[in-house]
Short mmCIF file of C-alpha atoms in Angstrom, two decimals:
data_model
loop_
_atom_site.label_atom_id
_atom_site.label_comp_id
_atom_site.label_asym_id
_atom_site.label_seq_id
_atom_site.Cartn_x
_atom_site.Cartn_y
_atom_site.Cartn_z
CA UNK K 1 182.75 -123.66 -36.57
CA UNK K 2 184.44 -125.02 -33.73
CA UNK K 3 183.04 -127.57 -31.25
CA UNK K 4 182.78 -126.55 -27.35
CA UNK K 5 185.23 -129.33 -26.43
CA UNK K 6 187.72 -128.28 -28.78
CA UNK K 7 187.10 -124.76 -27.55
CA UNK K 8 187.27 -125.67 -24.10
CA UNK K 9 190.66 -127.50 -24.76
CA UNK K 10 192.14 -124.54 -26.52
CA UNK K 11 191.07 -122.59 -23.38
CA UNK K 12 192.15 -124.47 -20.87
CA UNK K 13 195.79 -124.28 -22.73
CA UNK K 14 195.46 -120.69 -22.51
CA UNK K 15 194.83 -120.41 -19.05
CA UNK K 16 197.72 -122.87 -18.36
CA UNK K 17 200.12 -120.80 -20.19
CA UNK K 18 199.08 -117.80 -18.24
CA UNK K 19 201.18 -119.32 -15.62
CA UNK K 20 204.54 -117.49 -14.91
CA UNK K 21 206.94 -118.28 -12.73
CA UNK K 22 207.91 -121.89 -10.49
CA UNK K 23 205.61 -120.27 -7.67
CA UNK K 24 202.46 -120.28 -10.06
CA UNK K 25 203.04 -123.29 -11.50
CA UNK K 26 203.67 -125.17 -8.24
CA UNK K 27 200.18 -123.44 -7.46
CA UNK K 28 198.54 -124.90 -10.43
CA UNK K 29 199.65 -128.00 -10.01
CA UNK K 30 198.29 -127.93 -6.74
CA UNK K 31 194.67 -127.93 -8.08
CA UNK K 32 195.03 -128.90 -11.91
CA UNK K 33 197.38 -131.98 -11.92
CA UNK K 34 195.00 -134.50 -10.53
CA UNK K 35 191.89 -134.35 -12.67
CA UNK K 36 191.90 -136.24 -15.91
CA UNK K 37 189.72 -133.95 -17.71
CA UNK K 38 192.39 -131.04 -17.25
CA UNK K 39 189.41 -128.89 -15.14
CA UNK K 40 190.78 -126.85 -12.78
CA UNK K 41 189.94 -129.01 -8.83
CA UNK K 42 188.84 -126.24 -6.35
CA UNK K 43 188.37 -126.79 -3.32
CA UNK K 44 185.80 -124.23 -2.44
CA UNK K 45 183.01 -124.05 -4.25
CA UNK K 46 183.02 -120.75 -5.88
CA UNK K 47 180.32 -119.76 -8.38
CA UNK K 48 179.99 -117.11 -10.94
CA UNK K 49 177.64 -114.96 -12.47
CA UNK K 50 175.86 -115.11 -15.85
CA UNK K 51 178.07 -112.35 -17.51
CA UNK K 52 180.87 -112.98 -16.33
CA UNK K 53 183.05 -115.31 -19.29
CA UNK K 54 180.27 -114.17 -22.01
CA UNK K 55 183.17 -113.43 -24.12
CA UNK K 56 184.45 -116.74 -23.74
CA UNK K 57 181.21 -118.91 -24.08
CA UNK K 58 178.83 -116.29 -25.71
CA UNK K 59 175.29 -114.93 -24.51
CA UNK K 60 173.49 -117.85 -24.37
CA UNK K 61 173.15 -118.54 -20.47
CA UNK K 62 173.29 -122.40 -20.71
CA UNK K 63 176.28 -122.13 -22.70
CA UNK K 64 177.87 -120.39 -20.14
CA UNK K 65 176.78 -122.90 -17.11
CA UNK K 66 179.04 -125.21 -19.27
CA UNK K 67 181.52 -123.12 -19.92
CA UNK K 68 181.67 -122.58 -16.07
CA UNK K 69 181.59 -125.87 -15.49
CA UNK K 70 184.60 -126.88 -17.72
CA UNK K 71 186.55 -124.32 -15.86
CA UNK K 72 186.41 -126.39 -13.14
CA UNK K 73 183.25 -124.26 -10.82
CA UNK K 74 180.22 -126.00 -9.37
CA UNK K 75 178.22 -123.50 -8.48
CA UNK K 76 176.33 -120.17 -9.68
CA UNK K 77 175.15 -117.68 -8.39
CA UNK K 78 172.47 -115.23 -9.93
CA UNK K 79 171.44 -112.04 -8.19
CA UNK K 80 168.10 -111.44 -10.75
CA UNK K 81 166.82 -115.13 -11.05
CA UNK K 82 163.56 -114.08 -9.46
CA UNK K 83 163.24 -111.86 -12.97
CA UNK K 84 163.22 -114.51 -14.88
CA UNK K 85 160.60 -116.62 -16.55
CA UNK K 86 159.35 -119.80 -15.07
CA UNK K 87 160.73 -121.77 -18.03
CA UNK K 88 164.26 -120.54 -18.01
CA UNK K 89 164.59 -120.81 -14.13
CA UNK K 90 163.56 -124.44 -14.63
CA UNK K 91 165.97 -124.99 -17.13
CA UNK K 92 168.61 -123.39 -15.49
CA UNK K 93 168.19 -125.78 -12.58
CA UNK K 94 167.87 -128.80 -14.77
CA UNK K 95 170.98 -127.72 -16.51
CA UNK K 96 172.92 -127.15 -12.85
CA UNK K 97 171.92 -130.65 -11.92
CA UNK K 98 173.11 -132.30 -15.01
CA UNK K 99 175.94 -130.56 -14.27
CA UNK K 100 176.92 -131.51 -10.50
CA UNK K 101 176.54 -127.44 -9.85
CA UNK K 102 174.90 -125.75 -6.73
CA UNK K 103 172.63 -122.94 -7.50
CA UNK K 104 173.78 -120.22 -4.63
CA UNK K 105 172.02 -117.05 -4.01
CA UNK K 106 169.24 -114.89 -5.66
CA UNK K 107 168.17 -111.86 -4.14
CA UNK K 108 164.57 -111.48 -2.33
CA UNK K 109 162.59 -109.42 -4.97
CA UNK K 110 161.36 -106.08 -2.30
CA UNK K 111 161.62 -103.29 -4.30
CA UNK K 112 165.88 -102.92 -3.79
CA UNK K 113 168.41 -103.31 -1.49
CA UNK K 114 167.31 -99.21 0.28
CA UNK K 115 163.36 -99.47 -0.58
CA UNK K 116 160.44 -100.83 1.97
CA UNK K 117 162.89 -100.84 4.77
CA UNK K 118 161.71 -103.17 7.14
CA UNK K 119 163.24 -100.59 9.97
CA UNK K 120 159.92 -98.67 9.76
CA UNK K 121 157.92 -101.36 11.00
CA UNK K 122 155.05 -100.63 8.50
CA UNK K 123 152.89 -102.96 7.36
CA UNK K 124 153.09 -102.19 3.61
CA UNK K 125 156.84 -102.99 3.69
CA UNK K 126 156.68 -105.70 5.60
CA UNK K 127 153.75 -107.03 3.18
CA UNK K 128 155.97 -106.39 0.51
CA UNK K 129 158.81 -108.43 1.69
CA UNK K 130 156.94 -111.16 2.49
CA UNK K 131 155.00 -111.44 -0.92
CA UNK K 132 158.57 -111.77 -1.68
CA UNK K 133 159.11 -114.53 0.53
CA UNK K 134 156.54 -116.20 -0.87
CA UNK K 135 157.26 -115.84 -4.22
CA UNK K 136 161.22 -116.81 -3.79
CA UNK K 137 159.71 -120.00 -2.20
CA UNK K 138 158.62 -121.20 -5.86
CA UNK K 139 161.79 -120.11 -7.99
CA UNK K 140 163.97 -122.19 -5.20
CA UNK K 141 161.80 -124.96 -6.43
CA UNK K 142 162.63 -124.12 -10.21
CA UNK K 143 166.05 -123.52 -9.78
CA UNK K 144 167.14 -125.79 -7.11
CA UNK K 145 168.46 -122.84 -4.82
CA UNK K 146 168.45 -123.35 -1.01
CA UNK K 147 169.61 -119.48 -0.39
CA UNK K 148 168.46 -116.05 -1.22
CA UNK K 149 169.81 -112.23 -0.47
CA UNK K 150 167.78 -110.28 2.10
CA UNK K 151 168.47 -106.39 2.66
CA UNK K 152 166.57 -104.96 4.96
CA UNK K 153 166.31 -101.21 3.50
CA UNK K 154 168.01 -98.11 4.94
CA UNK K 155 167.68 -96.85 8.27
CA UNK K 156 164.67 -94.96 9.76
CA UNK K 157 166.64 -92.26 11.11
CA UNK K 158 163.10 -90.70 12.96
CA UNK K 159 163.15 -93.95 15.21
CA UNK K 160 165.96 -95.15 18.18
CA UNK K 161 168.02 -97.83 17.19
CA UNK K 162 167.12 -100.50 19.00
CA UNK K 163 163.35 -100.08 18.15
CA UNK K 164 164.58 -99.82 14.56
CA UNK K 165 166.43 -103.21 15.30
CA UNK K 166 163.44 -105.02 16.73
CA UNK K 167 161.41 -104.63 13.54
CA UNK K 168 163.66 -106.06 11.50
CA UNK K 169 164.08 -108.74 13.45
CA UNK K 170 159.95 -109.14 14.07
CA UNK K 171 159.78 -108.86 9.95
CA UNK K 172 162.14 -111.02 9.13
CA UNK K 173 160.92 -113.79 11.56
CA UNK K 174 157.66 -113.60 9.83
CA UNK K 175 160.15 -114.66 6.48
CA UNK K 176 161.62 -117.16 8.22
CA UNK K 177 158.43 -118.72 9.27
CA UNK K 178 157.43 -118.59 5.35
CA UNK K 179 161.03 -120.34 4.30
CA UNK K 180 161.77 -122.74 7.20
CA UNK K 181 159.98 -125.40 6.44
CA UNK K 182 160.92 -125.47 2.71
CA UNK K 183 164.54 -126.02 3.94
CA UNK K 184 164.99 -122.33 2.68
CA UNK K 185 167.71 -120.26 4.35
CA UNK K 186 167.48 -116.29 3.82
CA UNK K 187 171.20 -114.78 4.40
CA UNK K 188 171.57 -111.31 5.21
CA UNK K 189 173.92 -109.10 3.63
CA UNK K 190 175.90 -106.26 5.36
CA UNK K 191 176.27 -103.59 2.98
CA UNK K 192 178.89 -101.10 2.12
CA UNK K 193 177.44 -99.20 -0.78
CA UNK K 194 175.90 -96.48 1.11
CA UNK K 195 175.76 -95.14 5.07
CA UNK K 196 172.04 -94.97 4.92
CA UNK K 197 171.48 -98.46 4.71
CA UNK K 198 170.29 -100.33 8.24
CA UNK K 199 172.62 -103.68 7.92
CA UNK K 200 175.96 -101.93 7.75
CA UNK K 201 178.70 -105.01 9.77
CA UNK K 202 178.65 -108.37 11.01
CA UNK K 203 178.24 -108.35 14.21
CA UNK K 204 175.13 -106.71 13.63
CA UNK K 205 174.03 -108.89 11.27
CA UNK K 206 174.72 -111.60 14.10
CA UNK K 207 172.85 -110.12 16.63
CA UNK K 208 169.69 -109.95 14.75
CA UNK K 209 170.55 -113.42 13.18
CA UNK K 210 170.46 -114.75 16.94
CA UNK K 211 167.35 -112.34 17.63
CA UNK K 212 165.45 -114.00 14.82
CA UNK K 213 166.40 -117.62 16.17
CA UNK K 214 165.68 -119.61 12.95
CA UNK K 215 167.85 -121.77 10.52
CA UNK K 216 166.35 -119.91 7.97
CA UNK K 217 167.75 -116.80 9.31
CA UNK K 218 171.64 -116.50 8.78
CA UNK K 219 174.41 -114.01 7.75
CA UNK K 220 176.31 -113.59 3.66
CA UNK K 221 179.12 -112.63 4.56
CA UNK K 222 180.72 -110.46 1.84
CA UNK K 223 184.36 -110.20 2.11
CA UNK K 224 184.62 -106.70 -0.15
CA UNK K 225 181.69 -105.08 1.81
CA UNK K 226 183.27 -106.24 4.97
CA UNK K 227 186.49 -105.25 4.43
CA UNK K 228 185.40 -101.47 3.55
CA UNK K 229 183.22 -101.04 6.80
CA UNK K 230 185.03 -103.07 9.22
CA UNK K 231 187.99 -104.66 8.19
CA UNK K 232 189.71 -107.48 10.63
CA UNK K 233 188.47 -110.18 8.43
CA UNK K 234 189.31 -113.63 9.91
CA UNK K 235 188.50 -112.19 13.28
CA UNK K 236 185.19 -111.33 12.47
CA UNK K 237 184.58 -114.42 10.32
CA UNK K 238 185.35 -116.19 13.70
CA UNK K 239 183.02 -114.04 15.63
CA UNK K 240 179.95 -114.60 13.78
CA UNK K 241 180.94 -118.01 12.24
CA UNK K 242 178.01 -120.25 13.84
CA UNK K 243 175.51 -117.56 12.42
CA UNK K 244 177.07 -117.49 8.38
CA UNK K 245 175.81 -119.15 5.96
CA UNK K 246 177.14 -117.72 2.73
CA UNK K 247 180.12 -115.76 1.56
CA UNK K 248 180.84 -113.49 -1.19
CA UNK K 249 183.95 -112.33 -2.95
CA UNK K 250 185.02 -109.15 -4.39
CA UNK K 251 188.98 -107.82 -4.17
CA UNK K 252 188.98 -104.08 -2.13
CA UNK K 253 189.69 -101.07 -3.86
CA UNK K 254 187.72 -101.78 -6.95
CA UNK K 255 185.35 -105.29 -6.34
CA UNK K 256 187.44 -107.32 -8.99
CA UNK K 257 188.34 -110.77 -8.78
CA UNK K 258 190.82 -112.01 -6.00
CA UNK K 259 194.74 -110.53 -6.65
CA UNK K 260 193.79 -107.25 -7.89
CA UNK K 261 193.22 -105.88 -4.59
CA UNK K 262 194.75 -105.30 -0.96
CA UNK K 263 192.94 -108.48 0.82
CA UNK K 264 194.69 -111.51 1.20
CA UNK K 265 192.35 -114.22 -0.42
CA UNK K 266 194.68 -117.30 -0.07
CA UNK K 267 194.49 -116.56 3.70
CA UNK K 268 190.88 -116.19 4.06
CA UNK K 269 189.82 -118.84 1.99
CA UNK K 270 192.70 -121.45 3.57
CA UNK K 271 190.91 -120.39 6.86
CA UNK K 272 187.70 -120.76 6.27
CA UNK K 273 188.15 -124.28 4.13
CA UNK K 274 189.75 -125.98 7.37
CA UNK K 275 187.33 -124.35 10.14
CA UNK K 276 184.93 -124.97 7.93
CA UNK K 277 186.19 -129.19 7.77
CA UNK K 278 186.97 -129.40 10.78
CA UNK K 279 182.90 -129.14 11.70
CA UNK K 280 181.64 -130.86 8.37
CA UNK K 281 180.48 -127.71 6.59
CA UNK K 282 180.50 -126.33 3.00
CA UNK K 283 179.70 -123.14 1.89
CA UNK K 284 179.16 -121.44 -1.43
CA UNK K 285 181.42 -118.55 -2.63
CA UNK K 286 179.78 -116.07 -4.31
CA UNK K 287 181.86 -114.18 -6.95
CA UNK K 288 180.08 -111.05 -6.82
CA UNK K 289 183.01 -108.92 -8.78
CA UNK K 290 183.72 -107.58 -11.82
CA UNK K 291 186.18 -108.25 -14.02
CA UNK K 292 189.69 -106.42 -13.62
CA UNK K 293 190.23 -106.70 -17.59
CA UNK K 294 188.63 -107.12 -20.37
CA UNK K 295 187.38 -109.65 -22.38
CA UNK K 296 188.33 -113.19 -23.35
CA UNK K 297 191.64 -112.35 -21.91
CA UNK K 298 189.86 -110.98 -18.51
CA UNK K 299 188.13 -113.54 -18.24
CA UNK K 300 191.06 -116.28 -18.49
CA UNK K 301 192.98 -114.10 -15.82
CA UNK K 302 189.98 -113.95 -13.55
CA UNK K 303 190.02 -118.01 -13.73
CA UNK K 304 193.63 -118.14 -13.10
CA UNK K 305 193.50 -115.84 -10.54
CA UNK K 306 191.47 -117.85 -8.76
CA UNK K 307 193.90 -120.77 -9.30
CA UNK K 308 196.44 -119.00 -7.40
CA UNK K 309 194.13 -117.82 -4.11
CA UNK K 310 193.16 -121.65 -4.02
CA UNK K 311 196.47 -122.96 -4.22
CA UNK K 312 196.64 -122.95 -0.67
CA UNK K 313 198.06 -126.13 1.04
CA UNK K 314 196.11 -127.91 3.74
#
């Protein structure tokens, strides 16, 4: 049997001699050559998914909170922790904080990202969303999570716009008046997957963000669905800045990891790491992507391929 350090070790080497080329390894040094325990020294704080190296740390999920850890991550991110049991979201936060990790989003249980659209302005969907609410309120506590993925529903094509518009934002600053003072921050997401969904661009997601007028009202920004329904990424990023509080990544065509796509991660990230300094923020990074290849050797070019997109100099 061989011991997780040992493992670790043998994967770290494997990642290292994934690197090709002066370029990559002048990138790699970049972020590798100062830590004494050979992790990989991001500067963002990026966080996968449960899933996501199972091949390289097996099923078990605090195995892979490790595993992510040795790689060099600190944070996760876990769309379905509200499905969980009590016990394991407790353990997964006690594991994250022995750890150093930050727990980043889970999504707002409401029946899915088109059902209960708060658009209608009905009271059984809005009841629904903020039983939600409520409930997300307690697995923050379990799992040390400060953020959680609202979706409004789809659009309620019978109703104007702009009266379509105001009941989201009346719903939603009912949720906000459930998470504020737990230091709870709902981030909306902009969506891509389908036209009939309300939330479809930033700006949007701004204006209702400023409409709703709480800190426990702001925008995820999510580079892949952004860059299939409006593109211009670092302009829009500026735009809506004051109102983000949470990206996303996924690589456009495809949602894979950064490199496999047509968007320029270095760039983005480099830009949003100095704004981002330069007014004493941090965000979490939200690797909401597949993996290009697969298994253990998918999952050592997904890490390195995030090596290279954080090589950026600053």
């Amino acid at each position: 049997m061989i011991h997780r350090r040992d493992f670790v070790k043998t994967t770290l080497g494997a990642a290292g001699a994934a690197l090709t080329g002066s370029a990559s390894v002048a990138a790699a040094s970049e972020t590798t050559s100062a830590s004494p325990t050979g992790k990989n020294k991001f500067k963002l704080h990026y966080a996968p998914h449960f899933g996501m190296f199972e091949n390289s740390a097996g099923k078990d999920l605090i195995d892979q909170l490790k595993f992510m850890a040795d790689m060099g991550f600190t944070a996760l991110e876990d769309n379905g922790m509200m499905g969980r049991p009590a016990d394991v979201q407790e353990k997964i936060g006690k594991e994250l904080d022995r750890l150093g990790m930050k727990m980043g989003v889970f999504v707002v249980d409401k029946g899915g990202n088109s059902q209960n659209t708060l658009a209608a302005g009905k009271k059984e969907h809005i009841d629904i969303f903020l039983n939600g609410c409520k409930r997300a309120v307690e697995v923050a506590k379990r799992c040390n999570a400060k953020y959680m993925t609202v979706v409004p529903g789809d659009f309620e094509r019978n109703l104007p716009i702009g009266i379509q518009t105001g009941h989201v934002i009346d719903a939603l600053r009912r949720g906000a008046e459930i998470l504020e003072p737990n230091g709870l921050v709902m981030v909306l997401e902009p969506l891509s997957d389908t036209p009939n969904l309300f939330l479809r661009t930033s700006d949007q997601t701004y204006e209702i963000c400023r409409g709703v007028n709480s800190s426990a009202c702001k925008i995820l920004f999510d580079v892949y669905h952004m860059q299939k329904n409006e593109g211009h990424i670092i302009p829009h990023i500026n735009w809506a800045w004051n109102e983000i509080g949470y990206f996303q990544i996924g690589d456009n065509p495809g949602r894979k990891e950064p490199t496999t796509g047509e968007i320029n991660y270095k760039n983005v990230f480099k830009h949003v790491y100095q704004k981002a300094k330069a007014e004493n923020k941090e965000f979490i990074w939200g690797m909401e992507h597949g993996n290009a290849r697969p298994g253990k050797e998918g999952e050592m070019a997904l890490i390195q391929a995030y090596v290279e997109s954080d090589s950026f100099t600053v």
